[in-house]
Amino acid sequence: MDTELKKEGQSVADVDLGDSSQTSNKPGLWNSFKDSFKPAIATETLTSKFGTEDESELSDVQKAALRSANSQLSRSLKSRHLQMIAIGSSIGTGLFVGSGSALHAGGPGGLIIAWTLISTGIYTTMQGLGELSVAFPVSGGFNIYATRFIDPAVGFAIGWNYFMQFFVLLPLELVAGSITIKYWNTSINSAVFVAIFWAGVVFITLLGVKGYGEAEFIFSFIKVLAVSGFIILSIVLICGGGPSHEFVGGKFWRDPGPFANGFKGVCSVFVTAAFSFGGTEMVGLTAAETSNPRKTLPKAIKQVFWRICLFYLVSLTMIGTLVPYTSKKLMGSSSVDATASPFVIAIVEGGIHGLPSVINAVILIAVLSVGNASVYATSRTCNSLAEQGMAPKWTGYVDRAGRPLAAILITDIFGLFAFIVASDKQEEVFNWLLALSGLSSIFTWMSINVSHIRFRRALRYQGRDTDELPFVSQTGVWGSWYALILNTLVLIAQFWIALFPIKGKPSAYDFFLSYLGLPVILASWLFYKMWKNQWKLFIRAEDIDIDTGRANVDIDVLKQELAEERANLKQKNFFYRSYKFWC
């Protein structure tokens, strides 16, 4: 029975908890709730090419591959959850507020150039991630891919840096939420709102992956609706449909002009644009908890293209057209409230009143959405590290509801650190905590690029081809090379801006705030090498395991199914084929 359930994408735990019709002794609601926190019931292990279940005979990489493939996480995420997670996972304060500082530093031309180039890199990166995650829907996503296809030390460094990035983000977002509330001039102590938001996040995270999926579905839907409404309103304002009936056109592109601070300004926007896409890769983490990864993940991965084109590039074009980069209101764009948002500035300058409160409410929702997502990312990464033997074993505890309970509780408890909002040192503390993993997203994307390149290399070396893959990257291995080079250029640009800031003097304090992530990740890599006394730089292509954890073990059957699907698709009309290609 266990094997049949596995094929249907369910765990034994799901049936034990949810299907009471198969037992005459129906447990009470309280007993069901209480029992859900007990250890997950072991299911039949997946097959691997190692030919043994005795882990003492396996290497560290083989153990990591086998454990991640047999994770007890619940497969409860459905297609609609993944669609909205893919579309809205990184629509947050980086777009609603951070784009204001980018406009001030680089001008509208710099805004469009930087976000366009970075978005192409994100698109190709997500294509490579899609290929890997559909073929290997295992616990840990890109973290385990780095361990298996590059080197365990790289997986260790990437995993712990990604953990730290989102571990710190929860209390930071709770504080940001309390600051956002101040827009309505409330006299209530900010700590009260921190407690309310913290309790809400804890409640959602303890509901399990399905609770996270439903919450993100609602949050993302609201964010998407807000951005779509803003784009429509902006077109009306540009064409002179506002209360003043002034035709805006491209006047701010002529005066003060398309660029601010020249080439250095554009480079600084590159860095802001890269950070604004942080969280896009989170779809890869959902692979182990998706009910039908072969069908649902490709759709979610392809949605990234539409999100980039519509929600980022179009909305940023509208902002660059409606708001001059010389606007004094943009100066305070580092704060988290509606007054600094270029979305609000554009609306107010257009003569429309009343909407700033709506935008501020959307910013608050975006903040809480990121807080909710940070618990998901941290707990799943921590669980993956524990499965690989890179974190204490107890942190990988998974209960019968399929929740990585220990990792969730660790993250939620650290969220209480947000009560530092009552301290006058909060900004300095958070700045340094964020600096520890400030470049984590870029390093994560680079690891995905290299993992995809190494996987393709191993596939070719071992006499296999892409015909056996359920989903093939539309940009191929060259797309991953392109993204890798682009991410390297972003690191170089960040180094330059950190060392020689715009209209500022070189400062060791500011430099390490911006670039501390690099020595931290190098130290993490070196620590693992010394800990394991393993000094190989990478796993050779012939030694890479390209079978364990595969969603479809019978390659011949899979090839036949894929061939039939391609044949059926060829018989459809051009518009249907185009739709399936992009969506």
Coordinates of C-alpha atoms in Angstrom, one line a residue:
M1 CA 0.0 0.0 0.0
D2 CA 2.9 2.4 0.8
T3 CA 4.2 2.0 -2.7
E4 CA 0.8 2.8 -4.3
L5 CA 0.5 5.9 -2.1
K6 CA 3.9 7.0 -3.2
K7 CA 2.9 6.8 -6.8
E8 CA -0.1 9.0 -6.1
G9 CA 2.1 11.6 -4.5
Q10 CA 0.8 11.0 -0.9
S11 CA 2.5 9.9 2.2
V12 CA 1.3 7.4 4.7
A13 CA 1.1 10.2 7.2
D14 CA -1.5 12.0 5.0
V15 CA -3.7 9.0 4.9
D16 CA -3.4 8.2 8.6
L17 CA -4.5 11.7 9.5
G18 CA -7.0 12.5 6.9
D19 CA -8.7 9.3 5.9
S20 CA -10.6 8.1 8.9
S21 CA -13.1 6.1 6.8
Q22 CA -10.7 3.2 6.7
T23 CA -10.8 2.5 10.4
S24 CA -13.6 1.8 12.8
N25 CA -11.8 3.5 15.7
K26 CA -12.1 7.1 14.6
P27 CA -9.7 9.2 16.7
G28 CA -11.0 12.4 18.2
L29 CA -10.0 15.9 16.9
W30 CA -7.7 16.5 19.8
N31 CA -6.0 13.1 19.5
S32 CA -5.6 13.6 15.7
F33 CA -4.0 17.0 16.4
K34 CA -1.8 15.6 19.1
D35 CA -0.7 12.5 17.1
S36 CA 0.2 14.7 14.1
F37 CA 3.3 15.9 16.1
K38 CA 4.7 12.4 16.4
P39 CA 7.5 11.2 14.2
A40 CA 6.6 10.5 10.6
I41 CA 5.9 6.9 9.7
A42 CA 8.7 5.5 7.5
T43 CA 7.6 4.6 4.0
E44 CA 9.1 2.3 1.5
T45 CA 12.4 3.7 0.3
L46 CA 13.0 4.7 -3.3
T47 CA 15.3 2.7 -5.4
S48 CA 18.8 3.9 -6.1
K49 CA 21.8 2.8 -8.1
F50 CA 23.8 2.1 -4.9
G51 CA 22.1 -1.3 -4.5
T52 CA 22.2 -1.1 -0.6
E53 CA 20.3 0.5 2.2
D54 CA 23.2 0.1 4.6
E55 CA 24.5 3.7 4.8
S56 CA 27.7 2.7 6.4
E57 CA 28.8 1.5 3.0
L58 CA 28.0 4.8 1.2
S59 CA 29.9 8.0 0.8
D60 CA 28.7 11.4 2.2
V61 CA 27.4 12.4 -1.3
Q62 CA 25.6 9.0 -1.7
K63 CA 24.0 9.3 1.8
A64 CA 22.8 12.8 1.0
A65 CA 21.3 11.7 -2.3
L66 CA 19.5 8.8 -0.7
R67 CA 18.1 10.7 2.3
S68 CA 16.9 13.6 0.3
A69 CA 15.1 11.3 -2.1
N70 CA 13.3 9.6 0.8
S71 CA 12.2 12.7 2.7
Q72 CA 9.0 12.4 4.8
L73 CA 7.8 15.9 3.8
S74 CA 4.1 16.0 2.8
R75 CA 3.3 16.4 -0.9
S76 CA 0.4 18.7 -0.5
L77 CA 1.1 21.7 -2.9
K78 CA -1.1 21.8 -5.9
S79 CA -0.8 23.5 -9.3
R80 CA -2.6 26.7 -8.2
H81 CA -0.3 27.1 -5.2
L82 CA 2.8 26.8 -7.3
Q83 CA 1.5 29.2 -10.0
M84 CA 1.0 32.0 -7.4
I85 CA 4.2 31.2 -5.5
A86 CA 6.1 31.5 -8.9
I87 CA 4.3 34.7 -9.8
G88 CA 4.3 36.5 -6.4
S89 CA 7.3 35.0 -4.4
S90 CA 9.6 38.0 -5.0
I91 CA 7.0 40.8 -5.4
G92 CA 7.7 42.6 -2.2
T93 CA 9.3 45.7 -0.8
G94 CA 12.1 45.4 -3.4
L95 CA 9.6 46.3 -6.1
F96 CA 7.2 48.5 -4.1
V97 CA 9.8 50.5 -2.2
G98 CA 13.4 49.6 -3.2
S99 CA 12.7 50.5 -6.9
G100 CA 12.5 54.2 -5.7
S101 CA 16.2 54.2 -4.6
A102 CA 17.1 52.5 -7.8
L103 CA 15.3 55.2 -9.9
H104 CA 17.1 57.9 -7.9
A105 CA 20.5 56.3 -8.4
G106 CA 20.2 55.2 -12.1
G107 CA 17.3 57.1 -13.6
P108 CA 14.5 55.5 -15.7
G109 CA 17.0 54.3 -18.4
G110 CA 19.2 52.7 -15.8
L111 CA 16.1 51.1 -14.2
I112 CA 14.9 49.5 -17.5
I113 CA 18.4 48.4 -18.6
A114 CA 19.4 46.8 -15.3
W115 CA 16.1 45.0 -14.6
T116 CA 15.9 43.8 -18.2
L117 CA 19.3 42.2 -18.2
I118 CA 18.9 40.8 -14.7
S119 CA 15.5 39.4 -15.6
T120 CA 17.0 37.5 -18.5
G121 CA 19.5 35.9 -16.1
I122 CA 16.8 35.0 -13.7
Y123 CA 14.7 33.5 -16.6
T124 CA 17.6 31.2 -17.8
T125 CA 18.5 30.3 -14.2
M126 CA 14.9 29.2 -13.5
Q127 CA 14.9 27.2 -16.7
G128 CA 17.9 25.2 -15.4
L129 CA 16.4 24.9 -12.0
G130 CA 13.1 23.6 -13.6
E131 CA 15.0 20.9 -15.4
L132 CA 16.7 19.7 -12.3
S133 CA 13.7 20.0 -9.9
V134 CA 11.3 18.2 -12.3
A135 CA 13.8 15.3 -12.8
F136 CA 14.8 15.3 -9.1
P137 CA 11.9 16.4 -6.9
V138 CA 13.9 15.9 -3.7
S139 CA 14.2 17.6 -0.4
G140 CA 16.4 20.6 -0.4
G141 CA 16.2 21.6 -4.0
F142 CA 19.2 23.6 -5.2
N143 CA 21.0 22.9 -1.9
I144 CA 21.2 19.2 -2.6
Y145 CA 21.9 19.8 -6.3
A146 CA 25.1 21.6 -5.4
T147 CA 26.1 18.8 -3.1
R148 CA 25.4 16.1 -5.7
F149 CA 26.6 17.8 -8.9
I150 CA 29.3 20.1 -7.8
D151 CA 30.8 19.3 -4.4
P152 CA 29.5 18.7 -0.8
A153 CA 31.4 21.7 0.5
V154 CA 29.6 24.0 -2.0
G155 CA 26.3 22.5 -0.9
F156 CA 27.2 23.1 2.7
A157 CA 28.2 26.7 2.1
I158 CA 25.2 27.5 -0.1
G159 CA 22.8 25.8 2.3
W160 CA 23.9 27.5 5.4
N161 CA 24.1 30.9 3.7
Y162 CA 20.6 30.5 2.3
F163 CA 19.4 29.5 5.8
M164 CA 21.0 32.6 7.3
Q165 CA 19.5 34.8 4.6
F166 CA 15.9 33.9 5.5
F167 CA 16.5 33.1 9.2
V168 CA 17.3 36.8 9.7
L169 CA 14.6 37.9 7.3
L170 CA 11.7 36.8 9.6
P171 CA 12.4 39.2 12.5
L172 CA 13.4 41.9 10.0
E173 CA 10.0 41.6 8.2
L174 CA 8.1 41.7 11.5
V175 CA 9.8 44.9 12.3
A176 CA 9.2 46.3 8.8
G177 CA 5.5 45.4 9.3
S178 CA 5.3 47.4 12.5
I179 CA 7.0 50.3 10.8
T180 CA 4.5 50.1 7.9
I181 CA 1.6 50.4 10.4
K182 CA 3.0 53.7 11.6
Y183 CA 1.9 55.2 8.2
W184 CA -1.6 55.6 9.8
N185 CA -0.2 57.6 12.7
T186 CA -1.1 55.0 15.3
S187 CA 0.0 55.7 18.9
I188 CA 0.1 52.0 19.8
N189 CA 3.6 50.7 20.7
S190 CA 5.3 48.9 17.7
A191 CA 6.0 45.9 19.8
V192 CA 2.3 45.2 20.0
F193 CA 2.1 44.8 16.2
V194 CA 5.3 42.7 16.2
A195 CA 3.5 40.3 18.6
I196 CA 0.4 40.2 16.5
F197 CA 2.3 39.6 13.2
W198 CA 4.5 37.0 14.9
A199 CA 1.5 35.1 16.2
G200 CA 0.0 35.1 12.7
V201 CA 3.1 33.8 11.0
V202 CA 3.5 31.1 13.7
F203 CA -0.1 30.0 13.2
I204 CA 0.3 29.7 9.4
T205 CA 3.6 27.9 9.6
L206 CA 2.2 25.3 12.0
L207 CA -0.6 24.5 9.5
G208 CA 2.1 22.8 7.4
V209 CA 3.0 23.2 3.7
K210 CA -0.7 23.4 2.7
G211 CA -1.2 26.3 5.0
Y212 CA 1.8 28.0 3.5
G213 CA 0.5 27.3 0.0
E214 CA -2.9 28.8 0.8
A215 CA -1.5 31.8 2.5
E216 CA 0.9 32.5 -0.4
F217 CA -1.9 32.0 -2.9
I218 CA -3.9 34.8 -1.1
F219 CA -1.0 37.1 -0.5
S220 CA 0.3 36.7 -4.1
F221 CA -3.1 37.2 -5.6
I222 CA -3.5 40.6 -3.7
K223 CA 0.0 41.7 -4.8
V224 CA -0.6 40.7 -8.4
L225 CA -4.0 42.5 -8.4
A226 CA -2.4 45.7 -7.0
V227 CA 0.4 45.8 -9.6
S228 CA -2.0 45.1 -12.4
G229 CA -4.3 47.9 -11.2
F230 CA -1.3 50.2 -11.0
I231 CA -0.2 49.5 -14.5
I232 CA -3.7 50.2 -15.9
L233 CA -3.9 53.5 -13.8
S234 CA -0.4 54.5 -15.0
I235 CA -1.3 54.2 -18.6
V236 CA -4.4 56.4 -18.0
L237 CA -2.2 59.0 -16.2
I238 CA 0.5 59.0 -18.9
C239 CA -2.2 59.6 -21.6
G240 CA -3.6 62.5 -19.7
G241 CA -6.6 60.8 -18.2
G242 CA -6.0 62.0 -14.6
P243 CA -7.8 64.8 -12.8
S244 CA -5.4 67.4 -14.2
H245 CA -5.7 66.0 -17.8
E246 CA -2.0 66.6 -18.3
F247 CA -0.4 64.5 -21.0
V248 CA 2.7 63.2 -19.4
G249 CA 4.2 61.2 -22.3
G250 CA 7.9 61.0 -22.0
K251 CA 8.7 64.4 -20.6
F252 CA 10.7 63.0 -17.6
W253 CA 12.8 61.0 -20.1
R254 CA 13.8 64.3 -21.7
D255 CA 14.1 66.4 -18.5
P256 CA 15.9 65.5 -16.2
G257 CA 16.8 62.7 -18.6
P258 CA 17.1 58.9 -18.8
F259 CA 20.3 58.4 -16.7
A260 CA 21.4 59.6 -13.3
N261 CA 25.1 59.2 -12.1
G262 CA 26.2 57.7 -15.5
F263 CA 27.6 54.2 -15.7
K264 CA 28.1 53.9 -12.0
G265 CA 24.4 54.6 -11.4
V266 CA 23.4 51.9 -13.8
C267 CA 25.8 49.4 -12.0
S268 CA 24.2 50.3 -8.6
V269 CA 20.8 49.5 -10.1
F270 CA 22.1 46.2 -11.3
V271 CA 22.7 45.3 -7.6
T272 CA 19.3 46.5 -6.5
A273 CA 17.5 44.6 -9.3
A274 CA 19.4 41.4 -8.5
F275 CA 18.3 41.6 -4.8
S276 CA 14.7 42.4 -5.8
F277 CA 14.4 39.0 -7.4
G278 CA 15.5 37.2 -4.3
G279 CA 13.0 34.4 -3.5
T280 CA 12.4 33.5 -7.2
E281 CA 14.3 30.3 -6.7
M282 CA 12.0 29.2 -3.9
V283 CA 9.9 27.3 -6.4
G284 CA 12.7 24.8 -6.5
L285 CA 12.3 24.1 -2.7
T286 CA 8.7 23.1 -3.3
A287 CA 9.6 20.2 -5.5
A288 CA 9.7 17.7 -2.6
E289 CA 6.2 18.8 -1.4
T290 CA 4.4 19.0 -4.8
S291 CA 1.7 16.4 -5.5
N292 CA 2.6 16.0 -9.2
P293 CA 6.0 17.7 -9.9
R294 CA 6.2 16.6 -13.5
K295 CA 2.9 18.4 -14.4
T296 CA 2.9 21.3 -12.1
L297 CA 6.5 22.5 -11.8
P298 CA 7.1 23.2 -15.5
K299 CA 4.0 25.5 -15.5
A300 CA 5.3 27.3 -12.4
I301 CA 8.8 27.7 -13.9
K302 CA 7.4 29.1 -17.1
Q303 CA 5.3 31.6 -15.2
V304 CA 8.5 33.4 -14.2
F305 CA 8.8 34.8 -17.7
W306 CA 5.4 36.4 -17.5
R307 CA 5.9 37.8 -14.1
I308 CA 9.2 39.4 -15.1
C309 CA 7.7 40.9 -18.3
L310 CA 4.5 42.2 -16.7
F311 CA 4.9 42.8 -13.1
Y312 CA 8.5 44.1 -13.1
L313 CA 9.4 45.5 -16.5
V314 CA 6.0 47.1 -17.3
S315 CA 5.4 48.5 -13.8
L316 CA 9.0 49.9 -13.7
T317 CA 8.6 51.5 -17.1
M318 CA 5.4 53.2 -15.8
I319 CA 7.3 54.5 -12.7
G320 CA 10.2 55.8 -14.8
T321 CA 7.7 57.7 -17.0
L322 CA 5.6 59.2 -14.1
V323 CA 8.3 60.0 -11.5
P324 CA 11.4 62.1 -12.2
Y325 CA 14.6 60.6 -10.6
T326 CA 15.2 64.1 -9.1
S327 CA 12.1 63.9 -7.0
K328 CA 12.9 64.8 -3.4
K329 CA 10.4 62.2 -2.1
L330 CA 12.6 59.4 -3.5
M331 CA 15.4 60.4 -1.1
G332 CA 13.8 58.5 1.8
S333 CA 13.2 55.3 -0.3
S334 CA 15.2 53.2 2.2
S335 CA 12.4 53.4 4.7
V336 CA 9.5 50.9 4.6
D337 CA 6.4 52.8 4.2
A338 CA 4.1 54.2 1.4
T339 CA 5.6 57.7 1.5
A340 CA 8.8 56.4 -0.1
S341 CA 7.2 54.1 -2.6
P342 CA 7.5 55.3 -6.2
F343 CA 4.1 53.7 -6.8
V344 CA 2.5 56.1 -4.3
I345 CA 4.5 59.1 -5.6
A346 CA 3.3 58.4 -9.2
I347 CA -0.3 58.3 -8.0
V348 CA -0.1 61.4 -5.8
E349 CA 1.7 63.4 -8.5
G350 CA -1.0 62.3 -10.9
G351 CA -3.6 64.2 -8.7
I352 CA -5.3 61.1 -7.3
H353 CA -5.8 60.9 -3.6
G354 CA -6.9 58.1 -1.3
L355 CA -4.9 55.4 -2.9
P356 CA -1.7 55.8 -0.8
S357 CA -3.4 53.9 2.1
V358 CA -4.3 51.1 -0.3
I359 CA -0.7 50.8 -1.5
N360 CA 0.5 50.9 2.0
A361 CA -1.8 48.0 2.9
V362 CA -0.4 46.1 -0.1
I363 CA 3.1 46.8 1.1
L364 CA 2.1 45.5 4.6
I365 CA 0.8 42.3 2.9
A366 CA 4.0 41.9 0.9
V367 CA 6.0 42.3 4.1
L368 CA 4.0 39.5 5.9
S369 CA 4.2 37.4 2.8
V370 CA 8.0 37.5 2.8
G371 CA 7.9 36.7 6.6
N372 CA 5.8 33.7 5.9
A373 CA 8.0 32.6 3.0
S374 CA 11.1 33.0 5.1
V375 CA 9.9 30.4 7.6
Y376 CA 9.2 28.0 4.8
A377 CA 12.6 28.6 3.1
T378 CA 14.6 28.4 6.4
S379 CA 12.8 25.3 7.7
R380 CA 13.2 23.3 4.5
T381 CA 16.8 24.3 4.1
C382 CA 17.6 23.3 7.7
N383 CA 15.8 20.0 7.2
S384 CA 17.8 19.4 4.0
L385 CA 21.1 20.2 5.8
A386 CA 20.2 17.8 8.6
E387 CA 19.3 15.0 6.0
Q388 CA 22.8 15.5 4.5
G389 CA 24.5 15.3 7.9
M390 CA 25.5 19.0 7.6
A391 CA 23.3 20.1 10.6
P392 CA 22.4 18.4 13.9
K393 CA 20.2 15.4 13.3
W394 CA 17.4 16.6 15.5
T395 CA 16.9 19.7 13.4
G396 CA 15.6 17.3 10.6
Y397 CA 12.7 16.0 12.7
V398 CA 9.6 15.6 10.5
D399 CA 6.2 14.9 12.1
R400 CA 3.3 12.8 10.8
A401 CA 1.8 15.9 9.1
G402 CA 4.9 16.1 7.0
R403 CA 6.1 19.3 8.8
P404 CA 9.9 19.8 9.5
L405 CA 8.7 20.7 13.0
A406 CA 12.1 21.3 14.7
A407 CA 13.3 23.6 11.9
I408 CA 10.0 25.5 11.9
L409 CA 10.1 26.0 15.7
I410 CA 13.7 27.2 15.6
T411 CA 12.8 29.8 13.0
D412 CA 9.6 30.9 14.7
I413 CA 11.4 31.3 18.1
F414 CA 14.2 33.4 16.5
G415 CA 11.4 35.6 15.1
L416 CA 11.0 36.9 18.7
F417 CA 14.2 38.8 18.0
A418 CA 11.9 41.3 16.3
F419 CA 11.1 42.7 19.7
I420 CA 14.4 44.6 19.4
V421 CA 12.2 47.1 17.7
A422 CA 12.0 48.7 21.1
S423 CA 15.7 49.3 21.0
D424 CA 17.5 52.3 19.5
K425 CA 20.1 49.9 18.1
Q426 CA 17.7 47.9 15.9
E427 CA 18.9 49.2 12.6
E428 CA 22.6 48.6 13.2
V429 CA 22.0 45.1 14.6
F430 CA 19.8 44.1 11.6
N431 CA 22.2 45.6 9.1
W432 CA 25.1 43.4 10.3
L433 CA 22.9 40.3 10.5
L434 CA 21.8 40.8 6.9
A435 CA 25.4 41.5 5.9
L436 CA 26.3 37.9 6.9
S437 CA 24.2 36.6 4.0
G438 CA 23.8 39.7 1.9
L439 CA 25.0 38.1 -1.3
S440 CA 23.3 34.7 -0.7
S441 CA 20.7 35.0 -3.5
I442 CA 23.4 35.6 -6.1
F443 CA 25.5 32.7 -4.8
T444 CA 22.5 30.5 -4.8
W445 CA 21.7 31.4 -8.4
M446 CA 25.3 30.7 -9.4
S447 CA 25.2 27.3 -7.7
I448 CA 22.0 26.5 -9.7
N449 CA 23.8 27.5 -12.9
V450 CA 26.9 25.4 -12.2
S451 CA 24.7 22.4 -11.0
H452 CA 22.8 22.4 -14.2
I453 CA 26.0 22.7 -16.3
R454 CA 27.6 19.8 -14.3
F455 CA 24.4 17.7 -14.6
R456 CA 24.4 18.0 -18.3
R457 CA 28.1 17.2 -18.4
A458 CA 27.5 14.0 -16.4
L459 CA 24.5 13.1 -18.6
R460 CA 26.6 13.4 -21.7
Y461 CA 29.7 11.7 -20.3
Q462 CA 27.6 8.7 -19.1
G463 CA 26.1 8.2 -22.6
R464 CA 22.6 9.6 -21.7
D465 CA 20.7 12.5 -23.3
T466 CA 17.9 14.9 -22.6
D467 CA 15.3 12.6 -24.2
E468 CA 14.9 11.0 -20.8
L469 CA 14.1 14.3 -18.9
P470 CA 10.5 15.1 -18.1
F471 CA 11.3 18.8 -18.6
V472 CA 14.2 20.3 -20.6
S473 CA 15.4 23.8 -20.1
Q474 CA 14.2 26.0 -23.1
T475 CA 17.5 27.9 -22.9
G476 CA 19.7 24.8 -22.6
V477 CA 23.1 24.6 -21.0
W478 CA 24.1 27.9 -22.7
G479 CA 21.4 29.7 -20.8
S480 CA 23.0 28.6 -17.5
W481 CA 26.4 29.8 -18.8
Y482 CA 24.9 33.1 -19.7
A483 CA 23.3 33.5 -16.2
L484 CA 26.6 32.4 -14.5
I485 CA 28.5 35.1 -16.3
L486 CA 25.8 37.7 -15.6
N487 CA 25.8 36.9 -11.9
T488 CA 29.6 37.2 -11.8
L489 CA 29.3 40.7 -13.3
V490 CA 26.7 41.6 -10.6
L491 CA 29.2 40.6 -8.0
I492 CA 31.9 42.7 -9.6
A493 CA 29.5 45.7 -9.8
Q494 CA 28.6 45.2 -6.2
F495 CA 32.3 45.2 -5.2
W496 CA 32.9 48.4 -7.1
I497 CA 29.8 50.2 -5.6
A498 CA 30.7 48.9 -2.1
L499 CA 34.3 50.1 -2.4
F500 CA 33.5 53.4 -4.2
P501 CA 29.9 54.4 -3.3
I502 CA 28.0 57.0 -5.5
K503 CA 28.6 60.5 -4.2
G504 CA 30.4 59.0 -1.2
K505 CA 33.8 58.3 0.2
P506 CA 35.3 54.8 0.6
S507 CA 34.5 53.3 4.0
A508 CA 35.5 50.0 5.4
Y509 CA 32.3 49.9 7.5
D510 CA 30.1 50.4 4.4
F511 CA 32.1 48.0 2.3
F512 CA 31.8 45.1 4.7
L513 CA 28.1 45.8 5.2
S514 CA 27.7 45.3 1.4
Y515 CA 30.3 42.6 0.8
L516 CA 30.6 40.6 4.0
G517 CA 28.7 37.7 2.3
L518 CA 31.7 36.7 0.2
P519 CA 34.2 36.0 3.0
V520 CA 31.4 34.3 5.0
I521 CA 30.6 31.9 2.2
L522 CA 34.3 31.2 1.5
A523 CA 34.8 30.5 5.2
S524 CA 31.9 28.1 5.2
W525 CA 33.3 26.3 2.2
L526 CA 36.8 26.1 3.8
F527 CA 35.3 24.9 7.2
Y528 CA 33.6 21.9 5.5
K529 CA 36.8 21.0 3.7
M530 CA 38.8 21.0 6.9
W531 CA 36.0 19.3 8.8
K532 CA 35.8 16.4 6.4
N533 CA 39.4 16.6 5.3
Q534 CA 38.2 16.4 1.7
W535 CA 40.0 18.6 -0.7
K536 CA 38.7 17.7 -4.2
L537 CA 37.3 20.8 -5.9
F538 CA 34.5 19.1 -7.7
I539 CA 32.9 15.7 -8.3
R540 CA 34.1 14.1 -11.6
A541 CA 31.4 13.7 -14.3
E542 CA 31.7 9.9 -14.2
D543 CA 31.1 9.8 -10.5
I544 CA 28.0 12.0 -10.5
D545 CA 24.8 10.1 -9.6
I546 CA 22.1 11.0 -12.1
D547 CA 19.5 8.4 -11.0
T548 CA 18.8 8.5 -7.3
G549 CA 15.7 10.5 -6.5
R550 CA 14.5 10.5 -10.1
A551 CA 10.7 11.1 -10.3
N552 CA 10.4 8.4 -13.0
V553 CA 12.7 5.5 -12.4
D554 CA 11.7 3.5 -15.5
I555 CA 13.5 5.6 -18.2
D556 CA 12.2 3.6 -21.1
V557 CA 8.5 4.1 -20.1
L558 CA 9.2 7.8 -19.5
K559 CA 10.8 8.2 -22.9
Q560 CA 7.7 6.5 -24.5
E561 CA 5.3 8.8 -22.6
L562 CA 7.3 11.9 -23.6
A563 CA 7.4 10.8 -27.3
E564 CA 3.6 10.4 -27.3
E565 CA 3.1 13.8 -25.7
R566 CA 5.4 15.5 -28.3
A567 CA 3.5 13.7 -31.1
N568 CA 0.2 14.9 -29.8
L569 CA 1.5 18.4 -29.4
K570 CA 2.6 18.5 -33.1
Q571 CA -0.9 17.9 -34.2
K572 CA -2.2 21.0 -32.4
N573 CA -2.5 24.4 -34.0
F574 CA 0.2 27.1 -33.8
F575 CA -1.5 29.1 -31.1
Y576 CA -1.9 26.1 -28.8
R577 CA 1.7 25.0 -29.3
S578 CA 2.9 28.6 -28.5
Y579 CA 0.8 28.7 -25.4
K580 CA 2.3 25.4 -24.2
F581 CA 5.8 26.6 -24.9
W582 CA 5.4 29.8 -22.8
C583 CA 2.9 28.5 -20.2

